[in-house]
Amino acid sequence: MARPHIAVIVGSNRRASINRKLAQALVKLGADKFDATFLRIDDLPMFNQDLEANLPAEVVRFKTELTNADGILIVTPEHDRSIPAVLKNAIDWGARPYGKNCWAGKPAFITGTSGGAIGTALAQQHLRSIMLSLGTILQGGDVYVTFKPNLVDDDGNISDDSTRKFLQGFMNQFATLVTRLAPQPARTA
Ligand SMILES: Cc1cc2nc3c(=O)[nH]c(=O)nc-3n(C[C@H](O)[C@H](O)[C@H](O)COP(=O)(O)O)c2cc1C
C-alpha cells in the first residue's frame, strides 16, 4: 500500500511551543514509515453552532485534512489540568455538524509534554475520554514526556537515548496500527 498519511495536531498556539518541538521530533522518528502534515488550528473561529449552516473556509479546510488522513497524532500541553481551549475548539469543529464527525474510525496516538514529572497526564486522560466518545481508535499506552531544555536537540532529534528508544517504540506501533486500518486498494483477483 501507499505510505500512510498522518495529520499532526499540536494543542498549542504558542510560537515557541515545546509540544510542537516534540511533535516534530516524533514525526522524524516515523519518517521512514509515514508522511505527516501539521494541521493549523489557531485560525479556526471559536466554535458556534450558528456557523454550522455555512461553515467558515478554515473549518472546511481543517475537516477536509482530517478526512484525508489515515491517522492522527495529537501532541498537547496541559492547561489547568485539562486540554487547552484551542485544542477543544478544533475537536468540536472536527465533530460537527451532526453526522459530519471526521474523527470516527481514525486511529490516533496521544502524547504531550510539560515541565512537570507527570505533566500532561490529566490533559491526556481528558483527551482520551473525548476522543473515544467521538469514535477514534486510540493506541494504548501512556506517554508523558517531561520537557527539559535539551530534550530536542538543534537538529530536531530526541537527544536522550533511552527517551528516543521509548518514543521510537510508540511511533513504530502507531505506524503499524495506521497501516492495518488504512483503506486497502480494491483487489483485482
Ligand atoms: C493557562 C495555562 C495553564 C497551565 N496549566 C498547566 C497544567 O495544568 N499542568 C502543567 O504541567 N503545565 C501547565 N501549564 C504550563 C505549560 O506546561 C507550559 O506553559 C508549556 O510550555 C505549554 O506547552 P506549549 O509550550 O507547547 O504551549 C500551564 C500553562 C498555561 C499558559
PDB file of C-alpha atoms and ligand atoms in Angstrom:
ATOM      1  CA  MET A   1       0.000   0.000   0.000  1.00  0.00           C
ATOM      2  CA  ALA A   2       0.979   3.664  -0.298  1.00  0.00           C
ATOM      3  CA  ARG A   3       2.680   5.204   2.709  1.00  0.00           C
ATOM      4  CA  PRO A   4       0.083   6.175   5.320  1.00  0.00           C
ATOM      5  CA  HIS A   5      -0.587   9.846   5.807  1.00  0.00           C
ATOM      6  CA  ILE A   6      -0.681  11.253   9.347  1.00  0.00           C
ATOM      7  CA  ALA A   7      -2.346  14.505  10.395  1.00  0.00           C
ATOM      8  CA  VAL A   8      -0.437  16.085  13.281  1.00  0.00           C
ATOM      9  CA  ILE A   9      -2.288  18.367  15.698  1.00  0.00           C
ATOM     10  CA  VAL A  10      -0.385  20.374  18.288  1.00  0.00           C
ATOM     11  CA  GLY A  11      -2.649  21.584  21.082  1.00  0.00           C
ATOM     12  CA  SER A  12      -0.827  24.887  21.454  1.00  0.00           C
ATOM     13  CA  ASN A  13      -0.925  28.187  19.600  1.00  0.00           C
ATOM     14  CA  ARG A  14       2.315  29.395  21.227  1.00  0.00           C
ATOM     15  CA  ARG A  15       5.075  30.352  18.759  1.00  0.00           C
ATOM     16  CA  ALA A  16       7.822  28.572  20.741  1.00  0.00           C
ATOM     17  CA  SER A  17       5.620  25.629  21.732  1.00  0.00           C
ATOM     18  CA  ILE A  18       7.551  22.784  23.351  1.00  0.00           C
ATOM     19  CA  ASN A  19       4.795  20.426  22.209  1.00  0.00           C
ATOM     20  CA  ARG A  20       5.379  21.452  18.599  1.00  0.00           C
ATOM     21  CA  LYS A  21       9.090  20.679  19.071  1.00  0.00           C
ATOM     22  CA  LEU A  22       8.204  17.246  20.465  1.00  0.00           C
ATOM     23  CA  ALA A  23       5.721  16.632  17.636  1.00  0.00           C
ATOM     24  CA  GLN A  24       8.364  17.490  15.033  1.00  0.00           C
ATOM     25  CA  ALA A  25      10.813  15.073  16.675  1.00  0.00           C
ATOM     26  CA  LEU A  26       8.153  12.321  16.733  1.00  0.00           C
ATOM     27  CA  VAL A  27       7.445  12.854  13.043  1.00  0.00           C
ATOM     28  CA  LYS A  28      11.178  12.435  12.377  1.00  0.00           C
ATOM     29  CA  LEU A  29      11.097   9.118  14.258  1.00  0.00           C
ATOM     30  CA  GLY A  30       8.325   7.917  11.952  1.00  0.00           C
ATOM     31  CA  ALA A  31       9.646   9.480   8.753  1.00  0.00           C
ATOM     32  CA  ASP A  32      10.600   6.122   7.192  1.00  0.00           C
ATOM     33  CA  LYS A  33       7.077   4.751   7.809  1.00  0.00           C
ATOM     34  CA  PHE A  34       4.594   7.569   7.198  1.00  0.00           C
ATOM     35  CA  ASP A  35       4.138  11.032   5.705  1.00  0.00           C
ATOM     36  CA  ALA A  36       2.909  13.779   8.005  1.00  0.00           C
ATOM     37  CA  THR A  37       1.204  17.148   7.731  1.00  0.00           C
ATOM     38  CA  PHE A  38       0.858  19.601  10.611  1.00  0.00           C
ATOM     39  CA  LEU A  39      -2.722  20.883  10.722  1.00  0.00           C
ATOM     40  CA  ARG A  40      -3.345  24.500  11.647  1.00  0.00           C
ATOM     41  CA  ILE A  41      -5.857  25.028  14.456  1.00  0.00           C
ATOM     42  CA  ASP A  42      -5.044  28.544  15.660  1.00  0.00           C
ATOM     43  CA  ASP A  43      -7.052  30.206  12.876  1.00  0.00           C
ATOM     44  CA  LEU A  44     -10.263  28.250  13.473  1.00  0.00           C
ATOM     45  CA  PRO A  45     -13.039  30.536  14.724  1.00  0.00           C
ATOM     46  CA  MET A  46     -14.458  29.951  18.176  1.00  0.00           C
ATOM     47  CA  PHE A  47     -16.983  27.170  17.787  1.00  0.00           C
ATOM     48  CA  ASN A  48     -20.508  28.475  17.387  1.00  0.00           C
ATOM     49  CA  GLN A  49     -23.363  26.252  16.311  1.00  0.00           C
ATOM     50  CA  ASP A  50     -24.815  29.204  14.382  1.00  0.00           C
ATOM     51  CA  LEU A  51     -21.898  28.842  11.926  1.00  0.00           C
ATOM     52  CA  GLU A  52     -22.703  25.217  11.118  1.00  0.00           C
ATOM     53  CA  ALA A  53     -25.131  26.083   8.329  1.00  0.00           C
ATOM     54  CA  ASN A  54     -22.360  27.847   6.370  1.00  0.00           C
ATOM     55  CA  LEU A  55     -19.016  26.539   7.575  1.00  0.00           C
ATOM     56  CA  PRO A  56     -16.126  29.054   7.559  1.00  0.00           C
ATOM     57  CA  ALA A  57     -13.381  28.272   4.998  1.00  0.00           C
ATOM     58  CA  GLU A  58     -10.832  27.493   7.735  1.00  0.00           C
ATOM     59  CA  VAL A  59     -13.182  24.891   9.197  1.00  0.00           C
ATOM     60  CA  VAL A  60     -13.800  23.290   5.791  1.00  0.00           C
ATOM     61  CA  ARG A  61     -10.018  23.100   5.262  1.00  0.00           C
ATOM     62  CA  PHE A  62      -9.467  21.518   8.698  1.00  0.00           C
ATOM     63  CA  LYS A  63     -12.245  18.969   8.263  1.00  0.00           C
ATOM     64  CA  THR A  64     -11.003  18.033   4.778  1.00  0.00           C
ATOM     65  CA  GLU A  65      -7.477  17.494   6.118  1.00  0.00           C
ATOM     66  CA  LEU A  66      -8.827  15.268   8.880  1.00  0.00           C
ATOM     67  CA  THR A  67     -10.960  13.284   6.458  1.00  0.00           C
ATOM     68  CA  ASN A  68      -7.996  12.662   4.163  1.00  0.00           C
ATOM     69  CA  ALA A  69      -5.705  11.473   6.970  1.00  0.00           C
ATOM     70  CA  ASP A  70      -5.094   7.785   7.671  1.00  0.00           C
ATOM     71  CA  GLY A  71      -4.206   8.557  11.284  1.00  0.00           C
ATOM     72  CA  ILE A  72      -3.945  11.401  13.762  1.00  0.00           C
ATOM     73  CA  LEU A  73      -1.105  12.303  16.096  1.00  0.00           C
ATOM     74  CA  ILE A  74      -2.090  14.732  18.863  1.00  0.00           C
ATOM     75  CA  VAL A  75       0.663  16.311  20.954  1.00  0.00           C
ATOM     76  CA  THR A  76      -0.776  18.602  23.575  1.00  0.00           C
ATOM     77  CA  PRO A  77       0.122  20.726  26.562  1.00  0.00           C
ATOM     78  CA  GLU A  78      -1.913  20.585  29.753  1.00  0.00           C
ATOM     79  CA  HIS A  79      -3.777  23.754  30.708  1.00  0.00           C
ATOM     80  CA  ASP A  80      -5.196  23.864  34.213  1.00  0.00           C
ATOM     81  CA  ARG A  81      -5.173  20.059  34.405  1.00  0.00           C
ATOM     82  CA  SER A  82      -7.108  19.623  31.166  1.00  0.00           C
ATOM     83  CA  ILE A  83      -6.699  20.216  27.447  1.00  0.00           C
ATOM     84  CA  PRO A  84      -6.104  23.737  26.081  1.00  0.00           C
ATOM     85  CA  ALA A  85      -9.142  25.607  24.759  1.00  0.00           C
ATOM     86  CA  VAL A  86      -7.606  25.896  21.280  1.00  0.00           C
ATOM     87  CA  LEU A  87      -7.495  22.097  21.021  1.00  0.00           C
ATOM     88  CA  LYS A  88     -11.030  21.590  22.347  1.00  0.00           C
ATOM     89  CA  ASN A  89     -12.252  24.132  19.816  1.00  0.00           C
ATOM     90  CA  ALA A  90     -10.620  22.168  16.977  1.00  0.00           C
ATOM     91  CA  ILE A  91     -12.057  18.892  18.271  1.00  0.00           C
ATOM     92  CA  ASP A  92     -15.562  20.355  18.372  1.00  0.00           C
ATOM     93  CA  TRP A  93     -15.274  21.615  14.776  1.00  0.00           C
ATOM     94  CA  GLY A  94     -13.979  18.220  13.668  1.00  0.00           C
ATOM     95  CA  ALA A  95     -17.014  16.557  15.265  1.00  0.00           C
ATOM     96  CA  ARG A  96     -19.693  18.849  13.879  1.00  0.00           C
ATOM     97  CA  PRO A  97     -22.183  19.397  12.243  1.00  0.00           C
ATOM     98  CA  TYR A  98     -24.128  16.357  13.459  1.00  0.00           C
ATOM     99  CA  GLY A  99     -23.456  13.470  11.063  1.00  0.00           C
ATOM    100  CA  LYS A 100     -20.160  15.000   9.841  1.00  0.00           C
ATOM    101  CA  ASN A 101     -17.854  13.705  12.579  1.00  0.00           C
ATOM    102  CA  CYS A 102     -14.381  13.481  10.991  1.00  0.00           C
ATOM    103  CA  TRP A 103     -12.784  11.721  13.970  1.00  0.00           C
ATOM    104  CA  ALA A 104     -14.776   8.476  13.889  1.00  0.00           C
ATOM    105  CA  GLY A 105     -12.788   5.400  12.904  1.00  0.00           C
ATOM    106  CA  LYS A 106      -9.445   7.227  12.733  1.00  0.00           C
ATOM    107  CA  PRO A 107      -6.514   5.650  14.547  1.00  0.00           C
ATOM    108  CA  ALA A 108      -4.907   8.168  16.884  1.00  0.00           C
ATOM    109  CA  PHE A 109      -1.920   8.462  19.163  1.00  0.00           C
ATOM    110  CA  ILE A 110      -1.939  10.955  22.041  1.00  0.00           C
ATOM    111  CA  THR A 111       1.024  12.378  23.906  1.00  0.00           C
ATOM    112  CA  GLY A 112       2.249  15.658  25.305  1.00  0.00           C
ATOM    113  CA  THR A 113       4.953  17.393  27.282  1.00  0.00           C
ATOM    114  CA  SER A 114       5.335  19.892  30.077  1.00  0.00           C
ATOM    115  CA  GLY A 115       7.976  20.690  32.659  1.00  0.00           C
ATOM    116  CA  GLY A 116       6.220  18.607  35.312  1.00  0.00           C
ATOM    117  CA  ALA A 117       7.100  14.970  36.113  1.00  0.00           C
ATOM    118  CA  ILE A 118       3.666  13.720  35.056  1.00  0.00           C
ATOM    119  CA  GLY A 119       2.905  16.858  33.099  1.00  0.00           C
ATOM    120  CA  THR A 120       0.026  16.381  30.632  1.00  0.00           C
ATOM    121  CA  ALA A 121      -1.217  13.169  32.328  1.00  0.00           C
ATOM    122  CA  LEU A 122      -4.550  14.738  33.255  1.00  0.00           C
ATOM    123  CA  ALA A 123      -4.890  16.510  29.926  1.00  0.00           C
ATOM    124  CA  GLN A 124      -4.228  13.222  28.137  1.00  0.00           C
ATOM    125  CA  GLN A 125      -6.777  11.427  30.298  1.00  0.00           C
ATOM    126  CA  HIS A 126      -9.421  14.019  29.432  1.00  0.00           C
ATOM    127  CA  LEU A 127      -8.423  13.908  25.769  1.00  0.00           C
ATOM    128  CA  ARG A 128      -8.734  10.105  25.672  1.00  0.00           C
ATOM    129  CA  SER A 129     -12.216  10.315  27.086  1.00  0.00           C
ATOM    130  CA  ILE A 130     -13.251  12.916  24.488  1.00  0.00           C
ATOM    131  CA  MET A 131     -11.684  11.131  21.524  1.00  0.00           C
ATOM    132  CA  LEU A 132     -13.144   7.747  22.499  1.00  0.00           C
ATOM    133  CA  SER A 133     -16.589   9.313  22.678  1.00  0.00           C
ATOM    134  CA  LEU A 134     -16.050  10.597  19.122  1.00  0.00           C
ATOM    135  CA  GLY A 135     -15.104   7.138  17.868  1.00  0.00           C
ATOM    136  CA  THR A 136     -11.354   7.425  17.318  1.00  0.00           C
ATOM    137  CA  ILE A 137      -9.356   4.224  17.724  1.00  0.00           C
ATOM    138  CA  LEU A 138      -6.758   5.118  20.334  1.00  0.00           C
ATOM    139  CA  GLN A 139      -3.366   3.485  20.607  1.00  0.00           C
ATOM    140  CA  GLY A 140      -2.797   2.138  24.125  1.00  0.00           C
ATOM    141  CA  GLY A 141      -0.017   3.120  26.493  1.00  0.00           C
ATOM    142  CA  ASP A 142       0.828   6.283  28.370  1.00  0.00           C
ATOM    143  CA  VAL A 143       3.498   8.654  27.104  1.00  0.00           C
ATOM    144  CA  TYR A 144       4.105  11.566  29.451  1.00  0.00           C
ATOM    145  CA  VAL A 145       7.231  13.435  28.435  1.00  0.00           C
ATOM    146  CA  THR A 146       8.928  15.713  30.947  1.00  0.00           C
ATOM    147  CA  PHE A 147      10.331  18.595  28.959  1.00  0.00           C
ATOM    148  CA  LYS A 148      13.952  19.596  29.599  1.00  0.00           C
ATOM    149  CA  PRO A 149      15.689  22.351  27.611  1.00  0.00           C
ATOM    150  CA  ASN A 150      17.859  19.775  25.792  1.00  0.00           C
ATOM    151  CA  LEU A 151      15.084  17.198  25.170  1.00  0.00           C
ATOM    152  CA  VAL A 152      15.095  18.072  21.458  1.00  0.00           C
ATOM    153  CA  ASP A 153      18.492  18.978  20.000  1.00  0.00           C
ATOM    154  CA  ASP A 154      19.264  21.647  17.381  1.00  0.00           C
ATOM    155  CA  ASP A 155      18.664  19.118  14.582  1.00  0.00           C
ATOM    156  CA  GLY A 156      15.180  18.319  15.912  1.00  0.00           C
ATOM    157  CA  ASN A 157      16.101  14.904  17.323  1.00  0.00           C
ATOM    158  CA  ILE A 158      15.363  13.499  20.798  1.00  0.00           C
ATOM    159  CA  SER A 159      18.752  13.843  22.464  1.00  0.00           C
ATOM    160  CA  ASP A 160      18.478  11.255  25.244  1.00  0.00           C
ATOM    161  CA  ASP A 161      18.999   7.652  24.037  1.00  0.00           C
ATOM    162  CA  SER A 162      16.515   5.935  26.353  1.00  0.00           C
ATOM    163  CA  THR A 163      13.797   8.545  25.731  1.00  0.00           C
ATOM    164  CA  ARG A 164      14.369   8.281  21.972  1.00  0.00           C
ATOM    165  CA  LYS A 165      14.093   4.455  22.062  1.00  0.00           C
ATOM    166  CA  PHE A 166      10.955   4.690  24.217  1.00  0.00           C
ATOM    167  CA  LEU A 167       9.318   7.129  21.781  1.00  0.00           C
ATOM    168  CA  GLN A 168      10.550   5.217  18.734  1.00  0.00           C
ATOM    169  CA  GLY A 169       8.713   2.129  20.014  1.00  0.00           C
ATOM    170  CA  PHE A 170       5.448   4.071  20.192  1.00  0.00           C
ATOM    171  CA  MET A 171       5.919   5.574  16.734  1.00  0.00           C
ATOM    172  CA  ASN A 172       6.572   2.094  15.316  1.00  0.00           C
ATOM    173  CA  GLN A 173       3.384   0.776  16.953  1.00  0.00           C
ATOM    174  CA  PHE A 174       1.429   3.765  15.672  1.00  0.00           C
ATOM    175  CA  ALA A 175       2.688   3.220  12.110  1.00  0.00           C
ATOM    176  CA  THR A 176       1.629  -0.438  12.333  1.00  0.00           C
ATOM    177  CA  LEU A 177      -1.822   0.473  13.681  1.00  0.00           C
ATOM    178  CA  VAL A 178      -2.405   3.100  10.979  1.00  0.00           C
ATOM    179  CA  THR A 179      -1.185   0.802   8.208  1.00  0.00           C
ATOM    180  CA  ARG A 180      -3.513  -2.001   9.356  1.00  0.00           C
ATOM    181  CA  LEU A 181      -6.526   0.299   9.461  1.00  0.00           C
ATOM    182  CA  ALA A 182      -5.832   2.347   6.324  1.00  0.00           C
ATOM    183  CA  PRO A 183      -8.228   1.713   3.419  1.00  0.00           C
ATOM    184  CA  GLN A 184      -6.834  -1.038   1.178  1.00  0.00           C
ATOM    185  CA  PRO A 185      -6.867  -0.778  -2.634  1.00  0.00           C
ATOM    186  CA  ALA A 186      -9.542  -2.949  -4.243  1.00  0.00           C
ATOM    187  CA  ARG A 187      -8.349  -6.468  -5.159  1.00  0.00           C
ATOM    188  CA  THR A 188      -8.415  -7.317  -8.819  1.00  0.00           C
ATOM    189  CA  ALA A 189      -8.270 -11.110  -8.371  1.00  0.00           C
TER     190      ALA A 189
HETATM  191  C1  LIG B   1      -3.163  28.654  31.110  1.00  0.00           C
HETATM  192  C2  LIG B   1      -2.044  27.669  31.448  1.00  0.00           C
HETATM  193  C3  LIG B   1      -2.295  26.587  32.276  1.00  0.00           C
HETATM  194  C4  LIG B   1      -1.285  25.652  32.546  1.00  0.00           C
HETATM  195  N1  LIG B   1      -1.582  24.545  33.297  1.00  0.00           N
HETATM  196  C5  LIG B   1      -0.655  23.540  33.392  1.00  0.00           C
HETATM  197  C6  LIG B   1      -1.021  22.291  33.973  1.00  0.00           C
HETATM  198  O1  LIG B   1      -2.145  22.065  34.393  1.00  0.00           O
HETATM  199  N2  LIG B   1      -0.071  21.312  34.019  1.00  0.00           N
HETATM  200  C7  LIG B   1       1.204  21.501  33.515  1.00  0.00           C
HETATM  201  O2  LIG B   1       2.015  20.574  33.584  1.00  0.00           O
HETATM  202  N3  LIG B   1       1.569  22.686  32.984  1.00  0.00           N
HETATM  203  C8  LIG B   1       0.673  23.705  32.892  1.00  0.00           C
HETATM  204  N4  LIG B   1       0.997  24.891  32.284  1.00  0.00           N
HETATM  205  C9  LIG B   1       2.380  25.111  31.846  1.00  0.00           C
HETATM  206  C10 LIG B   1       2.601  24.511  30.462  1.00  0.00           C
HETATM  207  O3  LIG B   1       3.013  23.168  30.615  1.00  0.00           O
HETATM  208  C11 LIG B   1       3.685  25.299  29.711  1.00  0.00           C
HETATM  209  O4  LIG B   1       3.235  26.637  29.507  1.00  0.00           O
HETATM  210  C12 LIG B   1       4.055  24.659  28.394  1.00  0.00           C
HETATM  211  O5  LIG B   1       5.119  25.376  27.818  1.00  0.00           O
HETATM  212  C13 LIG B   1       2.856  24.672  27.439  1.00  0.00           C
HETATM  213  O6  LIG B   1       3.169  23.955  26.266  1.00  0.00           O
HETATM  214  P1  LIG B   1       3.476  24.690  24.877  1.00  0.00           P
HETATM  215  O7  LIG B   1       4.857  25.327  25.022  1.00  0.00           O
HETATM  216  O8  LIG B   1       3.505  23.581  23.890  1.00  0.00           O
HETATM  217  O9  LIG B   1       2.416  25.706  24.644  1.00  0.00           O
HETATM  218  C14 LIG B   1       0.025  25.844  32.015  1.00  0.00           C
HETATM  219  C15 LIG B   1       0.263  26.968  31.202  1.00  0.00           C
HETATM  220  C16 LIG B   1      -0.741  27.853  30.903  1.00  0.00           C
HETATM  221  C17 LIG B   1      -0.462  29.033  29.993  1.00  0.00           C
END
